[in-house]
JSON list of C-alpha atoms and ligand atoms in Angstrom, two decimals:
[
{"chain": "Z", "resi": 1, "resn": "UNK", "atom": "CA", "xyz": [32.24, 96.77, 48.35]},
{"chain": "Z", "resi": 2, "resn": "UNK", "atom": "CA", "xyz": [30.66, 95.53, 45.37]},
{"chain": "Z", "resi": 3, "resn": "UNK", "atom": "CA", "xyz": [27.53, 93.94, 45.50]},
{"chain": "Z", "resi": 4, "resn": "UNK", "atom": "CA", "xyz": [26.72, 90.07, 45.10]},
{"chain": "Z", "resi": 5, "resn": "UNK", "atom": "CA", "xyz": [24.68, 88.94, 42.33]},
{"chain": "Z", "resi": 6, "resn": "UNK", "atom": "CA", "xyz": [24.64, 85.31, 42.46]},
{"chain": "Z", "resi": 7, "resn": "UNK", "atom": "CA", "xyz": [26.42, 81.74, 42.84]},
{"chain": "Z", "resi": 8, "resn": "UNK", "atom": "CA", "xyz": [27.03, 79.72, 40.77]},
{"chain": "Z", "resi": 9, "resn": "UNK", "atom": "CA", "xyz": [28.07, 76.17, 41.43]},
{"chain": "Z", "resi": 10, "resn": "UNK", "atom": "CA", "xyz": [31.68, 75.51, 40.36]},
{"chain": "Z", "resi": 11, "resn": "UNK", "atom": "CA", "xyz": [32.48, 72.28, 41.83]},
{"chain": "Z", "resi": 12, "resn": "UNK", "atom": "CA", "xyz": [30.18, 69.96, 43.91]},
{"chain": "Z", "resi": 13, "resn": "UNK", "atom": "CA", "xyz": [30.42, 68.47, 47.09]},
{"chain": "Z", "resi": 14, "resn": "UNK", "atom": "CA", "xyz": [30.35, 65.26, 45.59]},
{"chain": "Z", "resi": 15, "resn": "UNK", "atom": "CA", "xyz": [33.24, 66.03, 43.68]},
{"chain": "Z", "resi": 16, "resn": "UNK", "atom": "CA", "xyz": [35.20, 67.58, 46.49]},
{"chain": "Z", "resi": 17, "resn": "UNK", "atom": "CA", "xyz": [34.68, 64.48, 48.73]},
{"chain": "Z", "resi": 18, "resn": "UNK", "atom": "CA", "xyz": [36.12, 62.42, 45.42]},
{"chain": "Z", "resi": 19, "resn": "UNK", "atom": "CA", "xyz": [39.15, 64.30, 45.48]},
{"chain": "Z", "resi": 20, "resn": "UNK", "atom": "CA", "xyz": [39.68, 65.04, 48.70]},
{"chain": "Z", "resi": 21, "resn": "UNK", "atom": "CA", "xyz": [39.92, 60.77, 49.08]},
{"chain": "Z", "resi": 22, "resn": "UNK", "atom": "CA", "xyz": [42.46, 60.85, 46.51]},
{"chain": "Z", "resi": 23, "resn": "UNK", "atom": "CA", "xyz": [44.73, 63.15, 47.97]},
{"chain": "Z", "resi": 24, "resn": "UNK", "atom": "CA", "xyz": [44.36, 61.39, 51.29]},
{"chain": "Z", "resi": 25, "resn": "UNK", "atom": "CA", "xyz": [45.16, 58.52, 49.17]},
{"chain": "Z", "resi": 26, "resn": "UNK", "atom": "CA", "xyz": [48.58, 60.11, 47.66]},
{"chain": "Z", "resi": 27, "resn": "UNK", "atom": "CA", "xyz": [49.10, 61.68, 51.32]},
{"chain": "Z", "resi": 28, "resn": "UNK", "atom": "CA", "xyz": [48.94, 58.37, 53.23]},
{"chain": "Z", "resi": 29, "resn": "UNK", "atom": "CA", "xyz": [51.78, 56.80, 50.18]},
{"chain": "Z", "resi": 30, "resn": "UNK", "atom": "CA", "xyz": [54.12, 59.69, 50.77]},
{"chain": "Z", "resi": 31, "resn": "UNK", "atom": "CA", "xyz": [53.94, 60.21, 54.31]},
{"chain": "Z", "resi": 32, "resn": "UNK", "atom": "CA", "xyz": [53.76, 56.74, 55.46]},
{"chain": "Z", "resi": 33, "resn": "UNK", "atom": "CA", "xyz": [55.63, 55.95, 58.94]},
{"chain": "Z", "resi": 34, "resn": "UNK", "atom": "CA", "xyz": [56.94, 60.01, 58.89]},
{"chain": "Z", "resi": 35, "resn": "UNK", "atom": "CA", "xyz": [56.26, 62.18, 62.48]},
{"chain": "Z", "resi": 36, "resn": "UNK", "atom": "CA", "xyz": [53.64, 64.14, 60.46]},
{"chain": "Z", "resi": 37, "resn": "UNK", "atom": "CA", "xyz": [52.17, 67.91, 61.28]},
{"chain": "Z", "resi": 38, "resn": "UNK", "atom": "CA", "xyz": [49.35, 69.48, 59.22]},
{"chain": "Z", "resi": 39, "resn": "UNK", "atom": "CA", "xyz": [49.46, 73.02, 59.39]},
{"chain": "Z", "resi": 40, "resn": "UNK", "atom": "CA", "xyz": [45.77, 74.55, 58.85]},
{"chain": "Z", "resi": 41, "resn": "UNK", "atom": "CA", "xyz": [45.96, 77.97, 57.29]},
{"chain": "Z", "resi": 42, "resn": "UNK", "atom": "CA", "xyz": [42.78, 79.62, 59.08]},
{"chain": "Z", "resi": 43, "resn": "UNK", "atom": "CA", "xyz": [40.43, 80.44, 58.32]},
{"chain": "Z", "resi": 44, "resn": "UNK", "atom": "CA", "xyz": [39.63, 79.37, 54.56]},
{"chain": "Z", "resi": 45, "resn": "UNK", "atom": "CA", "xyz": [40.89, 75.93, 55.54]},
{"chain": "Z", "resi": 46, "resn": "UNK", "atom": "CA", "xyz": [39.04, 74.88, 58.25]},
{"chain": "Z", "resi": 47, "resn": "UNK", "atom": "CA", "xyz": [36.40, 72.64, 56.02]},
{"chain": "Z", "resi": 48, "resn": "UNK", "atom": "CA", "xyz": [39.55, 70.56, 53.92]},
{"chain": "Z", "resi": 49, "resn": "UNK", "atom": "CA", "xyz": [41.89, 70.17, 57.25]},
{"chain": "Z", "resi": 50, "resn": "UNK", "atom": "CA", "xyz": [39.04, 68.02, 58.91]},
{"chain": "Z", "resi": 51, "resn": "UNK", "atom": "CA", "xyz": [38.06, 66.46, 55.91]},
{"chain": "Z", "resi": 52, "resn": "UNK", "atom": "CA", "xyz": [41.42, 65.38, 54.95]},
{"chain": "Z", "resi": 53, "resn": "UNK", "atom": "CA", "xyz": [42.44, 64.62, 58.42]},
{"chain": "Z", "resi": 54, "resn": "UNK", "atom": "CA", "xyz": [39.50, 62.07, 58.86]},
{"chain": "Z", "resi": 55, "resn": "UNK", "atom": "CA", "xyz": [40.40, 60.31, 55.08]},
{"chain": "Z", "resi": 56, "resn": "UNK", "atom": "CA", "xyz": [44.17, 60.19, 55.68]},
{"chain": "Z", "resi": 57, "resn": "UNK", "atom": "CA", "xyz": [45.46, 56.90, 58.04]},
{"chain": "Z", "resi": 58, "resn": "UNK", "atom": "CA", "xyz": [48.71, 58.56, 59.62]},
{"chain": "Z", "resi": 59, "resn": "UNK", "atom": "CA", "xyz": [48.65, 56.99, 63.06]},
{"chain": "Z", "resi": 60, "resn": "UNK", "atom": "CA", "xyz": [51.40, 59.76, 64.70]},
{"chain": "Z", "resi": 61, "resn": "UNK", "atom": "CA", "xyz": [49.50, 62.63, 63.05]},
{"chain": "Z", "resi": 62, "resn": "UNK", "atom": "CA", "xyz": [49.13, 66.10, 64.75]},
{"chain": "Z", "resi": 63, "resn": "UNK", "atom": "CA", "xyz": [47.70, 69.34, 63.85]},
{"chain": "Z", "resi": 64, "resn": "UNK", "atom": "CA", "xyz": [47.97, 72.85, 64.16]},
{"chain": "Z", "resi": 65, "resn": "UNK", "atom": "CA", "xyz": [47.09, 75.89, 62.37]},
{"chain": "Z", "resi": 66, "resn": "UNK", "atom": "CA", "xyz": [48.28, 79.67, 61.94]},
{"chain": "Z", "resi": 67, "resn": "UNK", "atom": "CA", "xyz": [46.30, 82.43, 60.60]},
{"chain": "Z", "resi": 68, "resn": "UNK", "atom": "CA", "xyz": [46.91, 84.97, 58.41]},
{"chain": "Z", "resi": 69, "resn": "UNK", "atom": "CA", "xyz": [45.50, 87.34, 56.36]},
{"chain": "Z", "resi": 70, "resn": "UNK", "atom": "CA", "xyz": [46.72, 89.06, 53.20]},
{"chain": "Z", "resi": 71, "resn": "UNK", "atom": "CA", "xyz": [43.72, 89.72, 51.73]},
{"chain": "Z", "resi": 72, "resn": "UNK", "atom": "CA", "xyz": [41.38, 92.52, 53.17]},
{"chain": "Z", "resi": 73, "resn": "UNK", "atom": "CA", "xyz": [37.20, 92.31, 52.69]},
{"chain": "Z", "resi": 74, "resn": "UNK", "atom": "CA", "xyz": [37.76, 92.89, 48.87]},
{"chain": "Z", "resi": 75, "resn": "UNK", "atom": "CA", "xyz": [38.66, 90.09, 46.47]},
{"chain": "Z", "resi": 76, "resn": "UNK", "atom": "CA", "xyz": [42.10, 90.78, 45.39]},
{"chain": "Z", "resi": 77, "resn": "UNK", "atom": "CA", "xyz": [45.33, 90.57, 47.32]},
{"chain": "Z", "resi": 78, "resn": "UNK", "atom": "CA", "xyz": [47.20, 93.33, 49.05]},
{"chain": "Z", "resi": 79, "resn": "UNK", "atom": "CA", "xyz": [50.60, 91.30, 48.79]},
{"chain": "Z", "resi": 80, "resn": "UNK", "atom": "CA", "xyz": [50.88, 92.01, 52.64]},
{"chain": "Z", "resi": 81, "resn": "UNK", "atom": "CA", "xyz": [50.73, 88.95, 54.86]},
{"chain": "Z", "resi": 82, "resn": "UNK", "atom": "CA", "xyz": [49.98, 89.39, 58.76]},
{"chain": "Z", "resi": 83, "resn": "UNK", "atom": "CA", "xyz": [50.26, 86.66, 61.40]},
{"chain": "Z", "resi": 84, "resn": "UNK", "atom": "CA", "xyz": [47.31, 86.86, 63.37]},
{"chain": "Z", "resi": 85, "resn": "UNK", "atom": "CA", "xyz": [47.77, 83.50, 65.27]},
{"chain": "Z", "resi": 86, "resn": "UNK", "atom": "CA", "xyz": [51.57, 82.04, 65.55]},
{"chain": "Z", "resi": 87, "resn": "UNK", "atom": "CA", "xyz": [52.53, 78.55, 65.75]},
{"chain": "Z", "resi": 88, "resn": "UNK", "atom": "CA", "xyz": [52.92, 77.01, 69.04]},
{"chain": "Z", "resi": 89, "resn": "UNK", "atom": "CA", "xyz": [53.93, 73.70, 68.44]},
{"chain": "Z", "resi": 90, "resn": "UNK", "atom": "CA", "xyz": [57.60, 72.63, 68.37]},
{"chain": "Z", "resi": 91, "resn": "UNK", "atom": "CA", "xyz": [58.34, 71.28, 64.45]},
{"chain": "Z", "resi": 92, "resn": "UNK", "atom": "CA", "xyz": [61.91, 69.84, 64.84]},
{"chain": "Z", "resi": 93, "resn": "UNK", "atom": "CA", "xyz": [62.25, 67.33, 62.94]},
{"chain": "Z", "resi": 94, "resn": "UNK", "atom": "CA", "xyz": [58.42, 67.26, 61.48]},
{"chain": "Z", "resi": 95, "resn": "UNK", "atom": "CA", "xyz": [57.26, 66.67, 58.27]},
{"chain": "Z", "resi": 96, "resn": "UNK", "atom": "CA", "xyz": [55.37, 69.91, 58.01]},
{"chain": "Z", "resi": 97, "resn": "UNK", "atom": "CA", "xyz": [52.68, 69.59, 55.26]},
{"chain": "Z", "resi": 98, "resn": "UNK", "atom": "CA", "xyz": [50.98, 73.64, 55.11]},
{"chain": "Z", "resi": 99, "resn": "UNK", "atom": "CA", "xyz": [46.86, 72.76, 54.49]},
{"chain": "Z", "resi": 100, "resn": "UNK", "atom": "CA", "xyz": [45.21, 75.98, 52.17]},
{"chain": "Z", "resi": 101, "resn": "UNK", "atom": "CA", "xyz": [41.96, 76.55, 50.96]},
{"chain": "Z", "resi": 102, "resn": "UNK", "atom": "CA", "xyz": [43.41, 77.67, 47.58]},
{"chain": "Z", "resi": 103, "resn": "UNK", "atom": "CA", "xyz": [46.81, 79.29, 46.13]},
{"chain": "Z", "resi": 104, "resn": "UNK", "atom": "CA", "xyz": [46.36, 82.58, 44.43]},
{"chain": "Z", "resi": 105, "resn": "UNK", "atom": "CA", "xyz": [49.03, 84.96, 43.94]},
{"chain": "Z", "resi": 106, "resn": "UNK", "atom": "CA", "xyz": [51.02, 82.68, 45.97]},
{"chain": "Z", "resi": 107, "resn": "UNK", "atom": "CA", "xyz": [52.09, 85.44, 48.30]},
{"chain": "Z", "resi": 108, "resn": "UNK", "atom": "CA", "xyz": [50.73, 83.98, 51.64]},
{"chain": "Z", "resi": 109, "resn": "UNK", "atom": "CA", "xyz": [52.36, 80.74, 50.81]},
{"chain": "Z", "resi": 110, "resn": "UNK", "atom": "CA", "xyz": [55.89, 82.31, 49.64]},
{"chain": "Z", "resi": 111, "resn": "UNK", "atom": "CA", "xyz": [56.16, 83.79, 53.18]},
{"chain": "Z", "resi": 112, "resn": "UNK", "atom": "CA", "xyz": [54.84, 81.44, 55.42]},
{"chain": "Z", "resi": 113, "resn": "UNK", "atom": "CA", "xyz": [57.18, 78.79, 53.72]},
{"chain": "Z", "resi": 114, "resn": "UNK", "atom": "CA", "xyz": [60.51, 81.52, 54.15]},
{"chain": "Z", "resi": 115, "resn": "UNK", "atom": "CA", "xyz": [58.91, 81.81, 57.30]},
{"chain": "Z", "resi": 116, "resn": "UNK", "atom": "CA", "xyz": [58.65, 78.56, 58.47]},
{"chain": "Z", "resi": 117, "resn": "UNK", "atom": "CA", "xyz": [62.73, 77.33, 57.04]},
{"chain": "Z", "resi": 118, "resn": "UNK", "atom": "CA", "xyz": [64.76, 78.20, 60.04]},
{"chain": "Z", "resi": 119, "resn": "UNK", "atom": "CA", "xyz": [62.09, 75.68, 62.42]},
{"chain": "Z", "resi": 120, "resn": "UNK", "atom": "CA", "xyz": [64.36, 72.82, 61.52]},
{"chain": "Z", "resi": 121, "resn": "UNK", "atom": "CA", "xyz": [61.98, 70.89, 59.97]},
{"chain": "Z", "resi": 122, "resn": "UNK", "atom": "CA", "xyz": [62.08, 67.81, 58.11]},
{"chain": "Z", "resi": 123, "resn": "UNK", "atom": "CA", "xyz": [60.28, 68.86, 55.25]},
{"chain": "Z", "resi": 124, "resn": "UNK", "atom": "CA", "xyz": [57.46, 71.30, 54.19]},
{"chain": "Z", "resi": 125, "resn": "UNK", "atom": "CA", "xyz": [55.26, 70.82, 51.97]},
{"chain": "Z", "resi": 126, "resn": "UNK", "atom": "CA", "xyz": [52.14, 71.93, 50.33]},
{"chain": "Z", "resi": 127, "resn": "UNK", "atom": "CA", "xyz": [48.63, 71.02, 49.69]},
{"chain": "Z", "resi": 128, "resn": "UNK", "atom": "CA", "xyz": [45.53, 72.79, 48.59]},
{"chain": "Z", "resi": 129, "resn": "UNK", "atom": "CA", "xyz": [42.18, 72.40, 47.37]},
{"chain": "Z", "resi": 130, "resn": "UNK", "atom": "CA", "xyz": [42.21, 74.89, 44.67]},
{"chain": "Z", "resi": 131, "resn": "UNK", "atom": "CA", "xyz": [44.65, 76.50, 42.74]},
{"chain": "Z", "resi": 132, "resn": "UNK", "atom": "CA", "xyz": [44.89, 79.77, 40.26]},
{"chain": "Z", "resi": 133, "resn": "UNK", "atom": "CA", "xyz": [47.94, 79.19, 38.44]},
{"chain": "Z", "resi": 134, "resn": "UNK", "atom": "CA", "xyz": [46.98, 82.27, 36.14]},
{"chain": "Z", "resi": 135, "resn": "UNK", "atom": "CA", "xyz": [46.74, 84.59, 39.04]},
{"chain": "Z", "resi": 136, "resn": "UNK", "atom": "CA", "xyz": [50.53, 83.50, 40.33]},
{"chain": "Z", "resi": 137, "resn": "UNK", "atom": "CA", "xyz": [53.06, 86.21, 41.06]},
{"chain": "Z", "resi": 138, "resn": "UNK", "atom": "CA", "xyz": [55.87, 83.85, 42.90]},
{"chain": "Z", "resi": 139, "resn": "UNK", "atom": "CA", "xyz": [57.61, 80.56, 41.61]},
{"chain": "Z", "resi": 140, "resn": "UNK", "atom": "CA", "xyz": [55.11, 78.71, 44.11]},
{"chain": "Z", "resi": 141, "resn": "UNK", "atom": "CA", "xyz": [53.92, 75.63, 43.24]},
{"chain": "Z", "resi": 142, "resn": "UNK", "atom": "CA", "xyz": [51.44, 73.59, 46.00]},
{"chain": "Z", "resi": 143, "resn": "UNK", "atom": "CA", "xyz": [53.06, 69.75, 45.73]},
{"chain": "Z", "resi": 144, "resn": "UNK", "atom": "CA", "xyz": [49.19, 68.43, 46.56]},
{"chain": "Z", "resi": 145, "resn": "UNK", "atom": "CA", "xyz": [46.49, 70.13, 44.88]},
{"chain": "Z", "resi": 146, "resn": "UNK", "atom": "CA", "xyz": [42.68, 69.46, 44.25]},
{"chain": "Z", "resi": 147, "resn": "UNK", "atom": "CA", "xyz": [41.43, 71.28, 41.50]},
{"chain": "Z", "resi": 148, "resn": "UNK", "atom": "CA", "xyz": [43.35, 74.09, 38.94]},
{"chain": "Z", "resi": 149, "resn": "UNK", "atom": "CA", "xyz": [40.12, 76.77, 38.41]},
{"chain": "Z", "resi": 150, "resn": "UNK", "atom": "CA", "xyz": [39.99, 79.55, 36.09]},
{"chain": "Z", "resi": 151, "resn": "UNK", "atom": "CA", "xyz": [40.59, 83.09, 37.33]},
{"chain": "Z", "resi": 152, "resn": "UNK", "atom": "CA", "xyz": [37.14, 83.65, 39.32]},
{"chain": "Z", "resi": 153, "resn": "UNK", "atom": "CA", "xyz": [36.27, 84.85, 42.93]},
{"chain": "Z", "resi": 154, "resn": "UNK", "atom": "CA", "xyz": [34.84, 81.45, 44.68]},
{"chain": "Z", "resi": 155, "resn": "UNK", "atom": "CA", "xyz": [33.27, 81.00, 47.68]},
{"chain": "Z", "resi": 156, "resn": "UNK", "atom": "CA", "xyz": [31.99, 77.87, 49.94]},
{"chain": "Z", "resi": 157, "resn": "UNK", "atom": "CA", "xyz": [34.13, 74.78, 51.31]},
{"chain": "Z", "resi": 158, "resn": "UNK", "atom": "CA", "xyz": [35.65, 77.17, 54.14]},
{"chain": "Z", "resi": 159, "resn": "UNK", "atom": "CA", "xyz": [36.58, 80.20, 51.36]},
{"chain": "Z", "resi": 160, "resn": "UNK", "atom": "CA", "xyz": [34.85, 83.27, 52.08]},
{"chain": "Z", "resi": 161, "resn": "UNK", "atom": "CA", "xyz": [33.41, 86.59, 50.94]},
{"chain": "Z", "resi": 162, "resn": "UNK", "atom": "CA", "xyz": [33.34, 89.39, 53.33]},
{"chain": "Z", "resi": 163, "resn": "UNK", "atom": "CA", "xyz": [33.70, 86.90, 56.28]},
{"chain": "Z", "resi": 164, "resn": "UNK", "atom": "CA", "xyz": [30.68, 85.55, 54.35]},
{"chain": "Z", "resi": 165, "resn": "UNK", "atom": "CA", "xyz": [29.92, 81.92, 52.30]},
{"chain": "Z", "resi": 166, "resn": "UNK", "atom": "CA", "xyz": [32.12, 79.25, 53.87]},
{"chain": "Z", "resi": 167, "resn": "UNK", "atom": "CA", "xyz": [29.82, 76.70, 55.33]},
{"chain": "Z", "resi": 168, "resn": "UNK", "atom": "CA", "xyz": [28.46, 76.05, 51.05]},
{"chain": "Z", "resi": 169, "resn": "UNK", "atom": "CA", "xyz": [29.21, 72.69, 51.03]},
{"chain": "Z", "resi": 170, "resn": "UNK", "atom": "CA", "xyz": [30.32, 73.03, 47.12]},
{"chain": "Z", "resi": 171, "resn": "UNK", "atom": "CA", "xyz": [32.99, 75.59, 45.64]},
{"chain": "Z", "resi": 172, "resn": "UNK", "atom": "CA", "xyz": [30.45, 78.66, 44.29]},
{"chain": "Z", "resi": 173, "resn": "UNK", "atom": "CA", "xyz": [31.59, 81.40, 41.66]},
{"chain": "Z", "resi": 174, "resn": "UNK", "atom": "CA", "xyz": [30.51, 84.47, 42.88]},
{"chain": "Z", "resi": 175, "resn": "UNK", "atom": "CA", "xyz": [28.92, 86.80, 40.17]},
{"chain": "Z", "resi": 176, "resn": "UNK", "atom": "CA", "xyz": [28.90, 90.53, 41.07]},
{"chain": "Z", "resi": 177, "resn": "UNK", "atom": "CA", "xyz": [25.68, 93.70, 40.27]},
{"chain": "Z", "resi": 178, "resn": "UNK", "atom": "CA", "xyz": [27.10, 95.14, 37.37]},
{"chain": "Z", "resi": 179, "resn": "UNK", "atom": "CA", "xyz": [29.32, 92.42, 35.61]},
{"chain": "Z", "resi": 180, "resn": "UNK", "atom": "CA", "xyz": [29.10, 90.93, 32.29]},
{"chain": "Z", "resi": 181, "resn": "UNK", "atom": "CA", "xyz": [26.87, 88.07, 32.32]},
{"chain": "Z", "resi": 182, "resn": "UNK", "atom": "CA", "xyz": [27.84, 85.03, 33.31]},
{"chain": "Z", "resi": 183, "resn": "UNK", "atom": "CA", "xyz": [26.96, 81.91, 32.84]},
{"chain": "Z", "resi": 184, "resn": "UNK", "atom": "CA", "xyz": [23.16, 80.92, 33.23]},
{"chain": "Z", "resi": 185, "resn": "UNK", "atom": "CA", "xyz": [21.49, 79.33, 35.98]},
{"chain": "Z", "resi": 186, "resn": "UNK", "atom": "CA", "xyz": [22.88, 81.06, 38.79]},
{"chain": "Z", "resi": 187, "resn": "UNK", "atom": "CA", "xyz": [20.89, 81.24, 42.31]},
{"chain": "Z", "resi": 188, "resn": "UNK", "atom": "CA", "xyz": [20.39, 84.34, 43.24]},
{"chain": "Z", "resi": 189, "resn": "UNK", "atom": "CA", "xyz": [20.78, 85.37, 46.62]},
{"chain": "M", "resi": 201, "resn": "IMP", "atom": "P1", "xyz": [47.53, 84.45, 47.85]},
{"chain": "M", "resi": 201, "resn": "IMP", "atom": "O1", "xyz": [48.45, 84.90, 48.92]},
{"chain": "M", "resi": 201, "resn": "IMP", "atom": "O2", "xyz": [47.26, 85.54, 46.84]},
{"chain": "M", "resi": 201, "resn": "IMP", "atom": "O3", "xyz": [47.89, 83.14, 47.20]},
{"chain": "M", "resi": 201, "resn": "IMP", "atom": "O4", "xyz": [46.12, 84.33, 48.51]},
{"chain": "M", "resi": 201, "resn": "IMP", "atom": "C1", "xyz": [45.70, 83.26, 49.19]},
{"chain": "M", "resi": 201, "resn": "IMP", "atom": "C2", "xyz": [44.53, 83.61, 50.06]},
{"chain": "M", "resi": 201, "resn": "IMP", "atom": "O5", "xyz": [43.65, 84.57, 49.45]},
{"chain": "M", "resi": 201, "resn": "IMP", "atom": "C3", "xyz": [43.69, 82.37, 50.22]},
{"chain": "M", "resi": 201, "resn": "IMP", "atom": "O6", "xyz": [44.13, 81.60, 51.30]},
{"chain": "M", "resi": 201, "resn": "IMP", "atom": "C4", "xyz": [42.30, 82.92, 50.40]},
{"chain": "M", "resi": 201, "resn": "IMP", "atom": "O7", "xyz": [42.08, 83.22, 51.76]},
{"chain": "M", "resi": 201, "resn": "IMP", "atom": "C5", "xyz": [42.29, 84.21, 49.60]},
{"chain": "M", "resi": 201, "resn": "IMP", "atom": "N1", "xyz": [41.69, 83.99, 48.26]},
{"chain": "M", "resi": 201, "resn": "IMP", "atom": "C6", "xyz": [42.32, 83.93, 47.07]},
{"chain": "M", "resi": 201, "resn": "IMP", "atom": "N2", "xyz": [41.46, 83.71, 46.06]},
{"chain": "M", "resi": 201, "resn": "IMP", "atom": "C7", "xyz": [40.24, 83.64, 46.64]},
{"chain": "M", "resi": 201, "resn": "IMP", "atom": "C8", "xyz": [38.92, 83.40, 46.11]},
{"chain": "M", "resi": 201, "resn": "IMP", "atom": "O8", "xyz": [38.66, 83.21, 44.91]},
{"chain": "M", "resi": 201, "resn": "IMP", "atom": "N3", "xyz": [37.91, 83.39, 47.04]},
{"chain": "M", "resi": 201, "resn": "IMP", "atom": "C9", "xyz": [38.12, 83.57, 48.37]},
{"chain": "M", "resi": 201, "resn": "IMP", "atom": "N4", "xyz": [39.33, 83.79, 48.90]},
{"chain": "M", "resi": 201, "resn": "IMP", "atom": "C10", "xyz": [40.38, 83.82, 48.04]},
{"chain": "M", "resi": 202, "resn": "MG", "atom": "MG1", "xyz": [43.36, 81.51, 53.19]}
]
């Protein structure tokens, strides 16, 4: 495994909270008076379920959460997704609305979503915190999404490295021994 360098900040917590309040804000609008499920995709969204859970004011909310994994300890996907933890609740007629830490290839998402169609519900529906739109290898598009970010490896608010990172409270590029240089200012770690 290659070795870390440094982080540098990306996006602050400040700036998370800010946006995370907005989508709550376009969340509560859309789902207003709908029997609503959020469906945590462990573990990289463990920080942004709570958070948006606490911001959003959906009075028959519930909550649940998969994992899966499709990427190994390395920082690029295997296109494989395994379920590590299935669903348990019931999501007849649910508006399903998948919570992720960030959309890459979009290969996780394209399978839980074909996975999830013959559950009979309502609706289903994305939202993440980050996207890579240049990384995407499906037609997958998240409906709700936080921040577009250049093609980097990032780490912090509940993304990891390694199993590593995810309590940062702000969204860290990760810089690598033996890159080209980055950009300046960097803590090293
Ligand atoms: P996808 O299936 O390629 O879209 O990958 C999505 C999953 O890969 C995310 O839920 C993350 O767990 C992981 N991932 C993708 N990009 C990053 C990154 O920059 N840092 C940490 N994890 C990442
Ligand atoms: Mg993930």
């Amino acid at each position: 495994m290659p070795e870390v360098k440094y982080l540098e900040t990306m996006i602050t917590a400040a700036q998370i909270d800010e946006k995370v309040t907005d989508l709550a804000r376009q969340i509560d609008r859309d789902y207003a008076g709908k029997d609503t499920i959020f469906l945590g995709i462990l573990k990289g969204s463990y920080v942004f379920m709570a958070d948006l859970a606490r911001k959003v004011h959906l009075d028959q909310l519930e909550m649940c959460f998969m994992m899966v994994s499709s990427y190994g300890d390395a920082t690029t996907t295997s296109g494989n997704v395994n379920i590590k933890l299935d669903l348990e609740n019931d999501l007849t007629g649910k508006h399903v609305l998948i919570v992720e830490d960030i959309v890459d290839s979009g290969n996780t998402l394209a399978y839980l979503k074909s996975y999830l169609a013959n559950r009979q519900a309502a609706s289903v529906k994305i939202c993440t915190i980050l996207n890579k739109p240049s990384r995407r290898k499906t037609q997958l598009e998240p409906d709700y999404c936080g921040f577009a970010i250049p093609d980097a490896f990032v780490v912090g608010y509940g993304l990891d490295y390694a199993q590593k990172y995810r309590q940062l409270p702000d969204v860290c590029i990760l810089h690598f021994e033996g890159e080209e240089a980055g950009a300046e200012g960097g803590k090293r770690i």
